Short mmCIF file of C-alpha atoms in Angstrom, two decimals:
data_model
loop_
_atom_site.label_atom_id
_atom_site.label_comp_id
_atom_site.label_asym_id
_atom_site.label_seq_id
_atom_site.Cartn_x
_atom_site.Cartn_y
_atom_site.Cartn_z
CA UNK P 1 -7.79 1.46 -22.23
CA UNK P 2 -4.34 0.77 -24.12
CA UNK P 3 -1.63 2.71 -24.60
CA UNK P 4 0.75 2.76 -27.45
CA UNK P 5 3.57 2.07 -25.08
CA UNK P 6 1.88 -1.20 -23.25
CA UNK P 7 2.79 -4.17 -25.60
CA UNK P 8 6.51 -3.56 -25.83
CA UNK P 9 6.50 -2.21 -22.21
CA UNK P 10 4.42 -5.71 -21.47
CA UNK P 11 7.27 -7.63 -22.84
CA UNK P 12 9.85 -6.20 -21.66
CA UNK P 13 8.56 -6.44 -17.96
CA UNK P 14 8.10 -10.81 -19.15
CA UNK P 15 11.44 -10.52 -20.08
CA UNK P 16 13.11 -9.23 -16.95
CA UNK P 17 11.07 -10.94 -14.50
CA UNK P 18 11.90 -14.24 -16.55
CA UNK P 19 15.53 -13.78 -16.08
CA UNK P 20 15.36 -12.09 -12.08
CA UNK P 21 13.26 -15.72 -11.56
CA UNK P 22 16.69 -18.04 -13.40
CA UNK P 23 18.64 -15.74 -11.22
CA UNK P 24 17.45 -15.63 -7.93
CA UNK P 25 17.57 -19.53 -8.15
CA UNK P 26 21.39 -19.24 -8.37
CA UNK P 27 21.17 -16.89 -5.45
CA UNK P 28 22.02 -18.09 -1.95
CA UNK P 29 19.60 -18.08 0.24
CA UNK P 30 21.05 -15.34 2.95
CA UNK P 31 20.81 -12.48 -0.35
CA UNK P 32 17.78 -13.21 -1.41
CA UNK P 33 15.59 -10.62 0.36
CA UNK P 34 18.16 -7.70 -0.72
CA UNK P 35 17.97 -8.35 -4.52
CA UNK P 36 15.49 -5.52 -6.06
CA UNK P 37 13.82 -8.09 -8.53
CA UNK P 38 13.35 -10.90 -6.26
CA UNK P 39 11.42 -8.39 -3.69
CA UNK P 40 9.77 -7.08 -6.27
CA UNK P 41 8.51 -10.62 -7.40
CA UNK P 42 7.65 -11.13 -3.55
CA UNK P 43 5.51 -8.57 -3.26
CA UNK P 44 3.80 -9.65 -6.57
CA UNK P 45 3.44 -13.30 -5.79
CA UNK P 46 2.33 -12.46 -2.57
CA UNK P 47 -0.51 -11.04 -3.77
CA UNK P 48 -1.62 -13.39 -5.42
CA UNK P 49 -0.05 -13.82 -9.24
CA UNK P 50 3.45 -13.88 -10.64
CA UNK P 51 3.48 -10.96 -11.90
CA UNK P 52 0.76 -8.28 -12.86
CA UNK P 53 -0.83 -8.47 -16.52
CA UNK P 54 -1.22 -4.26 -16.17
CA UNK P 55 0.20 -1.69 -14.15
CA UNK P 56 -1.06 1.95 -13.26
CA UNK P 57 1.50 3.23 -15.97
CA UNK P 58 -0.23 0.85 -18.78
CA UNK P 59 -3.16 3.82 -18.59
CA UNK P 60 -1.72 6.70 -17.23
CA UNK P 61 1.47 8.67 -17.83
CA UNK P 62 3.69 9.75 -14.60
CA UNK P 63 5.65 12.66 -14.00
CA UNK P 64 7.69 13.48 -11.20
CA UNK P 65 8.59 16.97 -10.83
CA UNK P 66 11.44 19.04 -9.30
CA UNK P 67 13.45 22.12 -9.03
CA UNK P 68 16.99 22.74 -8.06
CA UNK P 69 16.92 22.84 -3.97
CA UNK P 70 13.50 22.75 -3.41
CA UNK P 71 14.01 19.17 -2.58
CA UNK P 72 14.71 17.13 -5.57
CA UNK P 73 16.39 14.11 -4.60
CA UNK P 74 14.22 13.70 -1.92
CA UNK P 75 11.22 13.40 -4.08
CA UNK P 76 13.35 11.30 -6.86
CA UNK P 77 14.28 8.81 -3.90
CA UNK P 78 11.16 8.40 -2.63
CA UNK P 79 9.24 7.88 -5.84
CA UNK P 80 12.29 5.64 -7.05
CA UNK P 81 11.11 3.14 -3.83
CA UNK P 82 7.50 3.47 -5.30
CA UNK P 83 8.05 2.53 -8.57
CA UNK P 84 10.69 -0.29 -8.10
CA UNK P 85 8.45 -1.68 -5.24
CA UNK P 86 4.77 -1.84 -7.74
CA UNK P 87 7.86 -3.56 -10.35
CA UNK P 88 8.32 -0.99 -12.74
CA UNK P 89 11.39 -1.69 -15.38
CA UNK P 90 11.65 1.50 -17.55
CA UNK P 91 11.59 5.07 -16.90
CA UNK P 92 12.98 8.52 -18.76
CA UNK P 93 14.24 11.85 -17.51
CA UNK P 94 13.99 14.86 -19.45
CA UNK P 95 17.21 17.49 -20.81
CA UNK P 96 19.76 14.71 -18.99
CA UNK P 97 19.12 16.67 -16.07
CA UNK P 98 18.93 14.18 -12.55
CA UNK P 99 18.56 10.75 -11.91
CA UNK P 100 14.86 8.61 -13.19
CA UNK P 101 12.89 7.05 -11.18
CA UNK P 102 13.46 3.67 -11.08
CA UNK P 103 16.56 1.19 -11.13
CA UNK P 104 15.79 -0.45 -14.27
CA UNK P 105 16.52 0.57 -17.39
CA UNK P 106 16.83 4.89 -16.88
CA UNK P 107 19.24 6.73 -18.40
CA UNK P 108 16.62 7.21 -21.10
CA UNK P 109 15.63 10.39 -22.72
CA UNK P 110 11.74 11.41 -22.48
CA UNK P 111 11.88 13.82 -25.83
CA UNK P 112 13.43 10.81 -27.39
CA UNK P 113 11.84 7.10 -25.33
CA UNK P 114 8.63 8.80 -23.78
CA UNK P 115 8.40 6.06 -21.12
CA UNK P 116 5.65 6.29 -19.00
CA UNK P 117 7.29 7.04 -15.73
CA UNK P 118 9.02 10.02 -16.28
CA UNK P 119 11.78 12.55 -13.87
CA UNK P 120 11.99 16.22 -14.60
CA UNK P 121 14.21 17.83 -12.85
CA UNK P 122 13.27 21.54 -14.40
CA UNK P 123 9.13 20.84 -14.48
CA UNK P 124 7.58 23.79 -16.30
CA UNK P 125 3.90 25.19 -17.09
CA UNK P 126 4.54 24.11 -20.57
CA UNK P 127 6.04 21.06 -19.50
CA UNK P 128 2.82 20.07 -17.60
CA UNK P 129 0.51 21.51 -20.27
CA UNK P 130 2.43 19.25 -22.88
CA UNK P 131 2.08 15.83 -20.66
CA UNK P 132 -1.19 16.75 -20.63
CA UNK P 133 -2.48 17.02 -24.00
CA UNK P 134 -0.18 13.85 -24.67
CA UNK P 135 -1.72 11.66 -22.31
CA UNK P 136 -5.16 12.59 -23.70
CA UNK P 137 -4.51 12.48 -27.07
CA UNK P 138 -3.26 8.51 -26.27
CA UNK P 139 -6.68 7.93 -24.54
CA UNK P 140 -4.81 8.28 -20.55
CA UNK P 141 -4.63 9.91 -18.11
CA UNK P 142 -1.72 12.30 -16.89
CA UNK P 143 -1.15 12.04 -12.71
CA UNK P 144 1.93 13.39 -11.20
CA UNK P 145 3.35 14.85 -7.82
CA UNK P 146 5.81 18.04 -7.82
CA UNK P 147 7.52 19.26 -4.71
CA UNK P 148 8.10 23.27 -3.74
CA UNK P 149 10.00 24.83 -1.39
CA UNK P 150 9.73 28.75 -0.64
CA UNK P 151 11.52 30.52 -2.60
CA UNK P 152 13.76 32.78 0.28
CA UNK P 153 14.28 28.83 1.41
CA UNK P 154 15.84 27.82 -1.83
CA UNK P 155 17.97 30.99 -2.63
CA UNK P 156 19.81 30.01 0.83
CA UNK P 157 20.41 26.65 0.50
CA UNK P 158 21.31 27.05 -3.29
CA UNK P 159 24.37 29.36 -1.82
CA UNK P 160 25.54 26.95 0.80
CA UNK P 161 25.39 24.07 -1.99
CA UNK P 162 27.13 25.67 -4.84
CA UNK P 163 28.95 27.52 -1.83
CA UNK P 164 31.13 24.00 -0.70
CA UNK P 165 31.84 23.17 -4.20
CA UNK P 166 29.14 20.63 -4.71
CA UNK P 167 28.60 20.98 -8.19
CA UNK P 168 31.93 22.34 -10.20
CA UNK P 169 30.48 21.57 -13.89
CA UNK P 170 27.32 23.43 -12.71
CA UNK P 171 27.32 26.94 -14.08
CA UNK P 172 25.24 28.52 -11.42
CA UNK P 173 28.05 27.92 -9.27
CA UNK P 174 31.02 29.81 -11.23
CA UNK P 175 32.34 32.25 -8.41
CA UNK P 176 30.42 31.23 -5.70
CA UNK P 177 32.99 29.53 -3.16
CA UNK P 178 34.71 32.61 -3.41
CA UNK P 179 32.09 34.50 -1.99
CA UNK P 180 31.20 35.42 1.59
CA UNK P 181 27.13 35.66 1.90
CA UNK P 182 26.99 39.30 1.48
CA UNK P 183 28.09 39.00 -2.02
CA UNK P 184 27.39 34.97 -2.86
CA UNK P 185 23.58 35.20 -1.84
CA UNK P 186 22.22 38.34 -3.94
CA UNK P 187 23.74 36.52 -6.56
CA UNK P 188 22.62 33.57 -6.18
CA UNK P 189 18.89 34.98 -5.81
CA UNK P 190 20.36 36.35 -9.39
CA UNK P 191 20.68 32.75 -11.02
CA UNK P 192 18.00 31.26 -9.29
CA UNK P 193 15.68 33.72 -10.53
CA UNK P 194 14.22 31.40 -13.70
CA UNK P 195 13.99 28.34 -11.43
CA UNK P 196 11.88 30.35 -9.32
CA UNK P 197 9.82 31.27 -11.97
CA UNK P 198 9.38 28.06 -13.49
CA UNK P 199 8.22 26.28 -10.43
CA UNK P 200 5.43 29.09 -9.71
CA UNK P 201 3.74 28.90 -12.99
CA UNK P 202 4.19 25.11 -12.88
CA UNK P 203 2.62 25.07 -9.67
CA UNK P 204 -0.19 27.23 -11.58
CA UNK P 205 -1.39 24.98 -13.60
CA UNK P 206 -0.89 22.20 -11.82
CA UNK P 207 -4.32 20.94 -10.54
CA UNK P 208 -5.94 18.67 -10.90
CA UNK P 209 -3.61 16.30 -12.73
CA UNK P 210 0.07 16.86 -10.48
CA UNK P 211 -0.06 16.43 -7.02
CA UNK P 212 1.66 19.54 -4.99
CA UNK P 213 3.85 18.36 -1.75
CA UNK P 214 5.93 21.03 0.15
CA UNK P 215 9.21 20.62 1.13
CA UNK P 216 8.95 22.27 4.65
CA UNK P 217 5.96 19.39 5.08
CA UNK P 218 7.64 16.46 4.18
CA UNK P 219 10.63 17.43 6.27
CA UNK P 220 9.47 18.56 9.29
CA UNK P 221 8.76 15.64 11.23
CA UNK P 222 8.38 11.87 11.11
CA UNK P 223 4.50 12.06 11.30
CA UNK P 224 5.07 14.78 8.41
CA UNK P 225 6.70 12.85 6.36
CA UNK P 226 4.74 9.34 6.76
CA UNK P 227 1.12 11.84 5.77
CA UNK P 228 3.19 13.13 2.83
CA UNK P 229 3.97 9.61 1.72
CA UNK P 230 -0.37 8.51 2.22
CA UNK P 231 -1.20 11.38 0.58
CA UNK P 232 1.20 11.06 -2.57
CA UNK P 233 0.11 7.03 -2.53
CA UNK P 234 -3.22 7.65 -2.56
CA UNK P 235 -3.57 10.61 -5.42
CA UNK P 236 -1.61 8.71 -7.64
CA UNK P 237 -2.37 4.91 -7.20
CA UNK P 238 -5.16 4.81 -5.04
CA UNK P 239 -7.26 1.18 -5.34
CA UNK P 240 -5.40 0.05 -8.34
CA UNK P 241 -2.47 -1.12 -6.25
CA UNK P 242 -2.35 -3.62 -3.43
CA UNK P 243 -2.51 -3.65 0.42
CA UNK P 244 0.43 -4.72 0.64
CA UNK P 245 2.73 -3.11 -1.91
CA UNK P 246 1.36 -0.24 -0.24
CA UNK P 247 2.90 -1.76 3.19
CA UNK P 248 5.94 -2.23 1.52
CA UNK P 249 5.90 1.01 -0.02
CA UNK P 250 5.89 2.86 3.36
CA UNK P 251 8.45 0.19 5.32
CA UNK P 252 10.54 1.26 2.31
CA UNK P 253 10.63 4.89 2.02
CA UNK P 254 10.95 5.71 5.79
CA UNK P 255 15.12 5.45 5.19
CA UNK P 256 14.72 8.74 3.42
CA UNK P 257 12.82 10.35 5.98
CA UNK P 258 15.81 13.06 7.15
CA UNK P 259 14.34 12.68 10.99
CA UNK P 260 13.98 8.99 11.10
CA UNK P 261 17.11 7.50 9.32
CA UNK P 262 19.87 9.69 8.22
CA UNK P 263 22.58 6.99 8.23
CA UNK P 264 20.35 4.83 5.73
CA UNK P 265 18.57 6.63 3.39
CA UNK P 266 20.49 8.01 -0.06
CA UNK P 267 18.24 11.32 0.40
CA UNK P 268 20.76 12.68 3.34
CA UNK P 269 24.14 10.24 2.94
CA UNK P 270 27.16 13.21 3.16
CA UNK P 271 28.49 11.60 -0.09
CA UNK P 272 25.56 13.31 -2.20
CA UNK P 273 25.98 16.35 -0.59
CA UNK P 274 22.72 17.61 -0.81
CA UNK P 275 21.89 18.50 2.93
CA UNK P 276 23.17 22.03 4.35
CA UNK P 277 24.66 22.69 7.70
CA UNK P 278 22.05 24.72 9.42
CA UNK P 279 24.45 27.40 11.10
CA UNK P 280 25.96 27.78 7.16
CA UNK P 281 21.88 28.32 6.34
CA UNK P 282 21.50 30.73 9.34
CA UNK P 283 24.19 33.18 7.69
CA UNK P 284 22.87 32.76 4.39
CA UNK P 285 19.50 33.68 5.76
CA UNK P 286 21.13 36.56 7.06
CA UNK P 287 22.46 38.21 4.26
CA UNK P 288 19.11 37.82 2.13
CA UNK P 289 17.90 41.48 2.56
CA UNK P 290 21.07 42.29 0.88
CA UNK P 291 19.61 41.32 -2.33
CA UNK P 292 18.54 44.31 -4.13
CA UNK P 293 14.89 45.66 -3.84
CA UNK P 294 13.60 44.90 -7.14
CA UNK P 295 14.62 41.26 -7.27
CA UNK P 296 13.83 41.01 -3.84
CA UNK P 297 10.18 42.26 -4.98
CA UNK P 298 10.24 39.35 -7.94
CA UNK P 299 10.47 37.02 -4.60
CA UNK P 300 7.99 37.97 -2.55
CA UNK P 301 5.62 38.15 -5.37
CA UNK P 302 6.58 34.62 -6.27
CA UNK P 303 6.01 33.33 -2.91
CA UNK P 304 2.61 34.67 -2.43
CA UNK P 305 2.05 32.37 -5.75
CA UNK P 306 3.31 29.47 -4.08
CA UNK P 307 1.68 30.26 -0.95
CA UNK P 308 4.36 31.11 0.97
CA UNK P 309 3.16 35.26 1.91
#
């Protein structure tokens, strides 16, 4: 099963793994084991072969999704370990929204290069329904993982983020520092409204293509997070990758594990800023019932979608 991505993707892979080979020969010794390219080539010659003739993305198209605080970069980092580990060298993100998914060659635009490892940051019902039909009308297969969060959860958090300053181009966050909780969160449960919305009917349709993790899973303990990590390996690769890229694969992504490695990973460094302070969350929490009874009502309904009742 080809699809019409694979020869120029094919290429392009011979191409960069030709030149990471000239240059980890000019490498000293002591940095060879941090250079991305030369691990991945480790992990490939390992196994067996220089390099792989196909990958899982040759026959299937890969999505992961996200929403705004229901624990984006945490998914994005993890997934980016996945794919650089099993050697991928192109990805795409969709709307310019977030980082991709892999080191290599990113800052591409899906509508425009529809790689087939693919970020989207704002992953819709159509969105889903779209990747879908596309991957079958090219003879794949779609497979994807999307993370929630509930909904109460995300309101909060959004307010401490946008709260601190952490995004001052970001429009959802005009006013906010300003604002104490009484005031900043029933607003903010205001502009978070859509992204609400969006990630309940995406989680709708869902099944069985895109994989559905939950934030308050991944993060709630080391054991938590390593099962998270099986069972995202698993529905998307499965047999078609190694033994031991899969060992590599979960030595790797442990530094993003918020419990195990907080001074490594990029999912919780204090430069991103992603990460709330949890008596900043407790107030927010506090002043949720404040939001007024209607929209309040649009929440609860949307977390008995999700699950969350």
């Amino acid at each position: 099963m080809q699809l019409a991505w694979k020869q120029p993707l094919l290429l392009m892979q011979l191409l960069v793994l030709t030149a990471a080979t000239e240059e980890c020969e000019k490498e000293p010794a002591e940095a060879a084991g941090s250079s991305l390219l030369q691990k991945q080539l480790l992990v490939h010659e390992t196994a067996g072969a220089a390099f792989r003739v196909t990958h899982p993305w040759d026959k299937h198209i890969f999505v992961v999704g996200t929403h705004h605080k229901a624990g984006s970069q945490l998914l994005r980092n993890i997934m980016a370990h996945f794919f650089d580990i099993l050697g991928a060298t192109v990805s795409c993100q969709y709307d310019g929204h977030g980082d991709s998914v892999t080191s290599l060659n990113r800052e591409n635009e899906c509508t425009l290069f529809p790689a087939p490892i693919r970020f989207h940051n704002h992953i819709s019902k159509d969105a889903i329904l779209q990747m879908k039909k596309e991957a079958k009308d090219m003879k794949g297969d779609l497979r994807g993982v999307m993370i929630v969060r509930d909904p109460l959860e995300m309101v909060a958090s959004s307010y401490c983020y946008h709260h601190r300053g952490a995004e001052p181009h970001n429009p959802m966050q005009k006013g906010i520092p300003e604002m104490g909780p009484e005031e900043g969160v029933p607003e903010m449960a205001k502009r978070m409204l859509h992204v609400i919305r969006d990630m309940a009917e995406a989680y709708e349709v869902s099944a069985p293509h895109v994989l559905v993790v939950r934030y308050e899973h991944v993060t709630h303990s080391p054991e938590h997070f390593d099962a998270s990590v099986e069972k995202i390996m698993e529905f998307l690769f499965g047999d078609e990758i190694t033994e031991l890229q899969k060992s590599e694969i979960r030595r790797a992504v442990r530094v993003e594990d918020l419990h195990r490695a907080s001074d490594l990973g990029i999912s919780a460094e204090n430069r991103f800023n992603h990460t709330n302070d949890e008596a900043d969350m407790e107030a927010a929490r506090a002043a949720l019932p404040l939001t007024p009874a209607d929209l309040y009502a649009e929440y609860v309904k949307y977390r008995e979608v999700l699950g969350y009742s």
